PDB file of C-alpha atoms in Angstrom:
ATOM      1  CA  MET A  21    -140.616  78.273-117.154  1.00 60.00           C
ATOM      2  CA  PRO A  22    -138.246  75.921-117.127  1.00 90.00           C
ATOM      3  CA  ILE A  23    -137.820  72.056-116.543  1.00 92.00           C
ATOM      4  CA  TYR A  24    -135.774  71.051-113.623  1.00 94.00           C
ATOM      5  CA  LYS A  25    -134.215  67.594-113.981  1.00 94.00           C
ATOM      6  CA  PHE A  26    -132.808  65.347-111.023  1.00 94.00           C
ATOM      7  CA  ASP A  27    -130.674  62.474-111.186  1.00 91.00           C
ATOM      8  CA  GLU A  28    -130.709  59.081-109.128  1.00 89.00           C
ATOM      9  CA  VAL A  29    -133.984  59.816-106.820  1.00 92.00           C
ATOM     10  CA  LEU A  30    -134.768  56.876-104.556  1.00 88.00           C
ATOM     11  CA  ASN A  31    -137.945  55.794-102.880  1.00 84.00           C
ATOM     12  CA  ASP A  32    -136.382  54.378 -99.618  1.00 79.00           C
ATOM     13  CA  LEU A  33    -137.502  50.995-100.213  1.00 73.00           C
ATOM     14  CA  MET A  34    -141.172  52.222-100.103  1.00 81.00           C
ATOM     15  CA  ASP A  35    -143.377  51.717-102.658  1.00 87.00           C
ATOM     16  CA  TYR A  36    -144.437  55.676-102.531  1.00 91.00           C
ATOM     17  CA  PHE A  37    -143.534  58.886-103.482  1.00 94.00           C
ATOM     18  CA  ILE A  38    -145.321  62.212-102.120  1.00 95.00           C
ATOM     19  CA  LEU A  39    -144.922  65.132-103.982  1.00 96.00           C
ATOM     20  CA  GLY A  40    -145.818  68.469-102.169  1.00 96.00           C
ATOM     21  CA  ASP A  41    -144.796  71.650-100.008  1.00 96.00           C
ATOM     22  CA  PRO A  42    -144.055  69.800 -96.639  1.00 95.00           C
ATOM     23  CA  ASP A  43    -144.410  72.850 -94.658  1.00 95.00           C
ATOM     24  CA  TYR A  44    -147.909  73.079 -96.025  1.00 96.00           C
ATOM     25  CA  LEU A  45    -148.607  69.801 -94.675  1.00 96.00           C
ATOM     26  CA  LEU A  46    -147.182  70.738 -91.162  1.00 96.00           C
ATOM     27  CA  GLN A  47    -149.672  73.745 -91.084  1.00 96.00           C
ATOM     28  CA  TYR A  48    -152.410  71.317 -92.049  1.00 96.00           C
ATOM     29  CA  LYS A  49    -151.695  68.497 -89.619  1.00 96.00           C
ATOM     30  CA  LYS A  50    -151.755  71.249 -87.003  1.00 95.00           C
ATOM     31  CA  GLN A  51    -154.943  72.917 -88.202  1.00 95.00           C
ATOM     32  CA  HIS A  52    -156.754  69.745 -88.279  1.00 95.00           C
ATOM     33  CA  ASN A  53    -155.311  68.431 -84.876  1.00 95.00           C
ATOM     34  CA  LEU A  54    -153.877  65.672 -86.721  1.00 96.00           C
ATOM     35  CA  PRO A  55    -151.529  63.329 -84.697  1.00 96.00           C
ATOM     36  CA  ASP A  56    -147.441  63.294 -85.535  1.00 95.00           C
ATOM     37  CA  ASP A  57    -147.739  59.850 -87.050  1.00 96.00           C
ATOM     38  CA  LEU A  58    -149.602  61.025 -90.253  1.00 95.00           C
ATOM     39  CA  LEU A  59    -148.513  57.319 -91.868  1.00 92.00           C
ATOM     40  CA  THR A  60    -150.995  55.738 -89.744  1.00 93.00           C
ATOM     41  CA  GLU A  61    -153.510  58.199 -90.322  1.00 94.00           C
ATOM     42  CA  PHE A  62    -153.711  58.790 -93.207  1.00 93.00           C
ATOM     43  CA  THR A  63    -153.713  54.914 -94.022  1.00 88.00           C
ATOM     44  CA  THR A  64    -156.609  54.329 -91.344  1.00 91.00           C
ATOM     45  CA  GLU A  65    -158.692  57.397 -91.736  1.00 90.00           C
ATOM     46  CA  GLU A  66    -160.353  59.233 -94.496  1.00 91.00           C
ATOM     47  CA  THR A  67    -158.279  62.144 -93.498  1.00 92.00           C
ATOM     48  CA  GLY A  68    -155.418  61.407 -95.914  1.00 91.00           C
ATOM     49  CA  ASP A  69    -157.859  61.437 -99.223  1.00 92.00           C
ATOM     50  CA  ARG A  70    -159.485  64.692 -97.475  1.00 94.00           C
ATOM     51  CA  ALA A  71    -155.552  65.945 -97.683  1.00 95.00           C
ATOM     52  CA  VAL A  72    -155.175  64.913-101.093  1.00 95.00           C
ATOM     53  CA  GLU A  73    -158.457  66.147-102.577  1.00 95.00           C
ATOM     54  CA  GLN A  74    -157.594  69.258-100.915  1.00 95.00           C
ATOM     55  CA  GLY A  75    -153.802  69.909-102.930  1.00 96.00           C
ATOM     56  CA  VAL A  76    -151.849  69.076 -99.810  1.00 96.00           C
ATOM     57  CA  MET A  77    -150.111  66.168-101.237  1.00 96.00           C
ATOM     58  CA  VAL A  78    -149.967  64.554-104.237  1.00 96.00           C
ATOM     59  CA  PRO A  79    -149.381  60.744-103.376  1.00 94.00           C
ATOM     60  CA  MET A  80    -148.139  58.338-105.919  1.00 95.00           C
ATOM     61  CA  ILE A  81    -148.390  54.476-104.896  1.00 93.00           C
ATOM     62  CA  GLY A  82    -146.831  51.414-106.601  1.00 93.00           C
ATOM     63  CA  ILE A  83    -143.517  52.797-106.836  1.00 93.00           C
ATOM     64  CA  GLU A  84    -140.688  50.196-107.383  1.00 92.00           C
ATOM     65  CA  ASN A  85    -137.287  50.076-106.137  1.00 90.00           C
ATOM     66  CA  HIS A  86    -135.466  51.807-108.960  1.00 91.00           C
ATOM     67  CA  PRO A  87    -133.035  55.101-109.049  1.00 91.00           C
ATOM     68  CA  TYR A  88    -135.388  57.575-111.026  1.00 94.00           C
ATOM     69  CA  THR A  89    -134.768  60.411-113.007  1.00 95.00           C
ATOM     70  CA  ILE A  90    -137.376  63.201-111.982  1.00 97.00           C
ATOM     71  CA  TYR A  91    -138.641  66.150-113.978  1.00 97.00           C
ATOM     72  CA  PHE A  92    -140.349  68.865-112.926  1.00 97.00           C
ATOM     73  CA  ASN A  93    -141.802  70.522-115.938  1.00 97.00           C
ATOM     74  CA  LEU A  94    -143.094  74.295-115.806  1.00 95.00           C
ATOM     75  CA  SER A  95    -142.942  74.685-119.630  1.00 92.00           C
ATOM     76  CA  GLU A  96    -145.284  74.741-122.670  1.00 87.00           C
ATOM     77  CA  ASN A  97    -143.043  72.410-124.551  1.00 86.00           C
ATOM     78  CA  VAL A  98    -143.577  69.034-125.281  1.00 85.00           C
ATOM     79  CA  SER A  99    -143.203  66.829-122.323  1.00 92.00           C
ATOM     80  CA  GLU A 100    -140.173  65.006-122.053  1.00 94.00           C
ATOM     81  CA  LEU A 101    -141.541  61.362-121.652  1.00 95.00           C
ATOM     82  CA  MET A 102    -143.789  62.473-124.701  1.00 95.00           C
ATOM     83  CA  LYS A 103    -140.763  62.557-126.797  1.00 94.00           C
ATOM     84  CA  PRO A 104    -140.381  59.919-129.331  1.00 94.00           C
ATOM     85  CA  GLU A 105    -137.103  58.622-128.059  1.00 94.00           C
ATOM     86  CA  ASN A 106    -138.589  57.700-124.713  1.00 96.00           C
ATOM     87  CA  VAL A 107    -141.437  55.135-123.477  1.00 96.00           C
ATOM     88  CA  LEU A 108    -144.681  56.731-121.839  1.00 97.00           C
ATOM     89  CA  GLN A 109    -146.181  54.043-119.492  1.00 97.00           C
ATOM     90  CA  HIS A 110    -148.240  56.265-117.230  1.00 97.00           C
ATOM     91  CA  LYS A 111    -149.705  59.631-117.581  1.00 97.00           C
ATOM     92  CA  ARG A 112    -152.498  60.893-115.275  1.00 96.00           C
ATOM     93  CA  ASP A 113    -154.089  63.866-114.616  1.00 95.00           C
ATOM     94  CA  GLY A 114    -156.562  65.382-112.160  1.00 95.00           C
ATOM     95  CA  TYR A 115    -154.226  66.293-109.305  1.00 96.00           C
ATOM     96  CA  CYS A 116    -153.824  69.422-107.797  1.00 96.00           C
ATOM     97  CA  LEU A 117    -151.571  71.086-105.349  1.00 97.00           C
ATOM     98  CA  LYS A 118    -151.300  74.110-102.947  1.00 97.00           C
ATOM     99  CA  VAL A 119    -148.024  75.696-102.689  1.00 97.00           C
ATOM    100  CA  ASN A 120    -148.041  78.181 -99.443  1.00 95.00           C
ATOM    101  CA  ASN A 121    -144.392  78.224 -98.521  1.00 94.00           C
ATOM    102  CA  GLY A 122    -142.329  78.889-102.116  1.00 95.00           C
ATOM    103  CA  SER A 123    -141.258  75.304-102.738  1.00 95.00           C
ATOM    104  CA  ILE A 124    -142.076  71.847-103.378  1.00 96.00           C
ATOM    105  CA  TYR A 125    -140.270  68.401-102.590  1.00 96.00           C
ATOM    106  CA  LEU A 126    -140.902  64.856-103.709  1.00 95.00           C
ATOM    107  CA  TYR A 127    -140.398  62.789-100.648  1.00 93.00           C
ATOM    108  CA  THR A 128    -140.647  59.353 -99.399  1.00 90.00           C
ATOM    109  CA  ILE A 129    -143.646  57.856 -96.861  1.00 89.00           C
ATOM    110  CA  PRO A 130    -140.988  57.301 -93.896  1.00 89.00           C
ATOM    111  CA  TYR A 131    -141.523  60.779 -93.104  1.00 91.00           C
ATOM    112  CA  LEU A 132    -144.889  60.761 -92.447  1.00 93.00           C
ATOM    113  CA  ARG A 133    -144.522  58.333 -89.518  1.00 92.00           C
ATOM    114  CA  ASP A 134    -142.997  61.250 -87.224  1.00 93.00           C
ATOM    115  CA  PHE A 135    -144.127  64.323 -88.774  1.00 95.00           C
ATOM    116  CA  THR A 136    -142.793  67.103 -86.650  1.00 94.00           C
ATOM    117  CA  GLU A 137    -141.277  70.454 -87.224  1.00 94.00           C
ATOM    118  CA  ALA A 138    -137.731  68.576 -86.806  1.00 94.00           C
ATOM    119  CA  LYS A 139    -138.540  66.190 -89.378  1.00 91.00           C
ATOM    120  CA  VAL A 140    -139.905  68.579 -92.310  1.00 93.00           C
ATOM    121  CA  GLU A 141    -136.385  70.456 -91.433  1.00 92.00           C
ATOM    122  CA  ALA A 142    -134.628  67.204 -92.101  1.00 90.00           C
ATOM    123  CA  LEU A 143    -136.570  66.403 -95.172  1.00 89.00           C
ATOM    124  CA  LYS A 144    -135.787  69.979 -96.324  1.00 88.00           C
ATOM    125  CA  LYS A 145    -131.884  69.990 -95.739  1.00 86.00           C
ATOM    126  CA  TYR A 146    -131.975  66.367 -97.352  1.00 78.00           C
ATOM    127  CA  LYS A 147    -133.496  68.078-100.696  1.00 66.00           C
ATOM    128  CA  GLN A 148    -133.147  65.356-103.233  1.00 79.00           C
ATOM    129  CA  ALA A 149    -135.430  66.592-105.732  1.00 93.00           C
ATOM    130  CA  THR A 150    -136.888  70.147-105.025  1.00 95.00           C
ATOM    131  CA  ILE A 151    -138.206  73.357-106.718  1.00 95.00           C
ATOM    132  CA  ALA A 152    -139.045  76.954-105.860  1.00 94.00           C
ATOM    133  CA  LEU A 153    -142.658  77.769-107.154  1.00 95.00           C
ATOM    134  CA  PRO A 154    -144.586  80.903-106.517  1.00 96.00           C
ATOM    135  CA  ASN A 155    -147.298  80.293-103.695  1.00 97.00           C
ATOM    136  CA  GLY A 156    -150.692  79.558-105.125  1.00 97.00           C
ATOM    137  CA  TRP A 157    -152.701  76.553-106.934  1.00 98.00           C
ATOM    138  CA  TYR A 158    -151.253  74.055-109.474  1.00 97.00           C
ATOM    139  CA  THR A 159    -152.629  71.493-111.857  1.00 97.00           C
ATOM    140  CA  VAL A 160    -150.654  68.761-111.765  1.00 97.00           C
ATOM    141  CA  ALA A 161    -149.879  65.672-114.588  1.00 97.00           C
ATOM    142  CA  VAL A 162    -148.159  62.674-113.338  1.00 97.00           C
ATOM    143  CA  LEU A 163    -146.126  61.006-116.313  1.00 98.00           C
ATOM    144  CA  ALA A 164    -144.096  57.939-115.799  1.00 97.00           C
ATOM    145  CA  GLY A 165    -141.994  55.381-117.993  1.00 97.00           C
ATOM    146  CA  LEU A 166    -138.283  55.595-119.398  1.00 96.00           C
ATOM    147  CA  THR A 167    -136.253  58.366-120.714  1.00 96.00           C
ATOM    148  CA  HIS A 168    -133.186  57.964-122.642  1.00 92.00           C
ATOM    149  CA  GLN A 169    -130.437  59.420-120.427  1.00 90.00           C
ATOM    150  CA  LEU A 170    -126.542  59.223-120.580  1.00 82.00           C
ATOM    151  CA  ILE A 171    -125.001  57.845-117.680  1.00 79.00           C
ATOM    152  CA  GLU A 172    -121.481  58.211-116.316  1.00 77.00           C
ATOM    153  CA  ILE A 173    -119.646  55.060-115.137  1.00 80.00           C
ATOM    154  CA  GLU A 174    -116.379  54.304-113.642  1.00 82.00           C
ATOM    155  CA  THR A 175    -114.237  51.721-115.735  1.00 82.00           C
ATOM    156  CA  ALA A 176    -111.927  49.307-113.849  1.00 83.00           C
ATOM    157  CA  THR A 177    -108.840  51.423-114.781  1.00 85.00           C
ATOM    158  CA  GLY A 178    -110.734  54.607-113.431  1.00 85.00           C
ATOM    159  CA  GLU A 179    -112.037  56.443-116.233  1.00 86.00           C
ATOM    160  CA  ILE A 180    -115.151  58.040-116.481  1.00 85.00           C
ATOM    161  CA  GLU A 181    -117.244  56.369-119.447  1.00 84.00           C
ATOM    162  CA  LYS A 182    -120.601  57.929-120.575  1.00 84.00           C
ATOM    163  CA  ILE A 183    -123.152  54.880-121.679  1.00 84.00           C
ATOM    164  CA  GLU A 184    -126.499  55.519-123.020  1.00 87.00           C
ATOM    165  CA  SER A 185    -129.319  53.807-121.272  1.00 88.00           C
ATOM    166  CA  MET A 186    -133.082  53.959-120.680  1.00 93.00           C
ATOM    167  CA  GLU A 187    -133.873  55.138-117.049  1.00 94.00           C
ATOM    168  CA  PRO A 188    -137.219  54.934-114.882  1.00 96.00           C
ATOM    169  CA  THR A 189    -138.425  58.157-114.838  1.00 97.00           C
ATOM    170  CA  PHE A 190    -141.207  60.438-113.208  1.00 97.00           C
ATOM    171  CA  GLU A 191    -142.307  63.827-114.850  1.00 97.00           C
ATOM    172  CA  PHE A 192    -144.488  66.310-113.093  1.00 97.00           C
ATOM    173  CA  VAL A 193    -146.346  68.665-115.615  1.00 97.00           C
ATOM    174  CA  LEU A 194    -147.201  71.774-113.314  1.00 97.00           C
ATOM    175  CA  LYS A 195    -149.714  74.857-114.289  1.00 96.00           C
ATOM    176  CA  PRO A 196    -150.342  77.454-112.296  1.00 96.00           C
ATOM    177  CA  SER A 197    -154.337  77.699-111.750  1.00 96.00           C
ATOM    178  CA  ALA A 198    -156.007  81.158-110.392  1.00 95.00           C
ATOM    179  CA  GLU A 199    -158.345  79.085-108.276  1.00 95.00           C
ATOM    180  CA  LYS A 200    -158.360  75.208-106.806  1.00 95.00           C
ATOM    181  CA  PRO A 201    -158.410  73.184-109.428  1.00 95.00           C
ATOM    182  CA  GLU A 202    -161.293  69.761-109.529  1.00 93.00           C
ATOM    183  CA  TYR A 203    -159.749  66.877-108.003  1.00 95.00           C
ATOM    184  CA  THR A 204    -160.461  64.027-110.507  1.00 95.00           C
ATOM    185  CA  ALA A 205    -157.589  61.692-110.348  1.00 94.00           C
ATOM    186  CA  ASP A 206    -157.504  57.996-109.108  1.00 90.00           C
ATOM    187  CA  PHE A 207    -155.935  57.820-105.363  1.00 85.00           C
ATOM    188  CA  ASN A 208    -155.348  54.018-106.092  1.00 88.00           C
ATOM    189  CA  TYR A 209    -153.527  54.122-109.074  1.00 94.00           C
ATOM    190  CA  GLN A 210    -150.244  51.986-109.445  1.00 95.00           C
ATOM    191  CA  PHE A 211    -147.387  53.815-110.742  1.00 95.00           C
ATOM    192  CA  ARG A 212    -145.380  50.796-111.541  1.00 94.00           C
ATOM    193  CA  VAL A 213    -142.454  51.624-113.905  1.00 94.00           C
ATOM    194  CA  ASP A 214    -141.424  48.693-116.328  1.00 92.00           C
ATOM    195  CA  ALA A 215    -137.589  48.873-116.230  1.00 85.00           C
ATOM    196  CA  GLU A 216    -137.039  45.789-118.712  1.00 74.00           C
TER     197      GLU A 216
END
């Protein structure tokens, strides 16, 4: 299984990323009669914690405002952030995720303010960081830090030049599971990436 890479992924100026199958979250919302404003619901009630424990989504908090390199790692190889040229700052295991509709997305918290079918369709059209995945259960490890990247910049003369840079990065290591994995992660863990 491969590694997928996305460049310049933004967090919409909010300190959250959410990983998951948004269609499954919509189904979960309807099944549990939750309001369209999932942001308020999940931050004021226990329903958000239950949704995370049940593998509906993987929330990450403490996200600084950087453009991020994102990796979805489905391989058996060493993860990108564990390679010697990169700088691992966070590694958290214990997340579980259920894929019900053939794909997962990395999206931002503003989508939860009005989580309707129209909003989910808009999210899916935007597709900044998404991959197709077979339906089923997955264990998820979240790694964050800095990875060595070649960045293209335009010079004053209009030429494209490549420079080496250490870029803020998130990597999601996903492994299929025959049944629901036990959720052991910490909801409140802060994934601040020090880009200095």
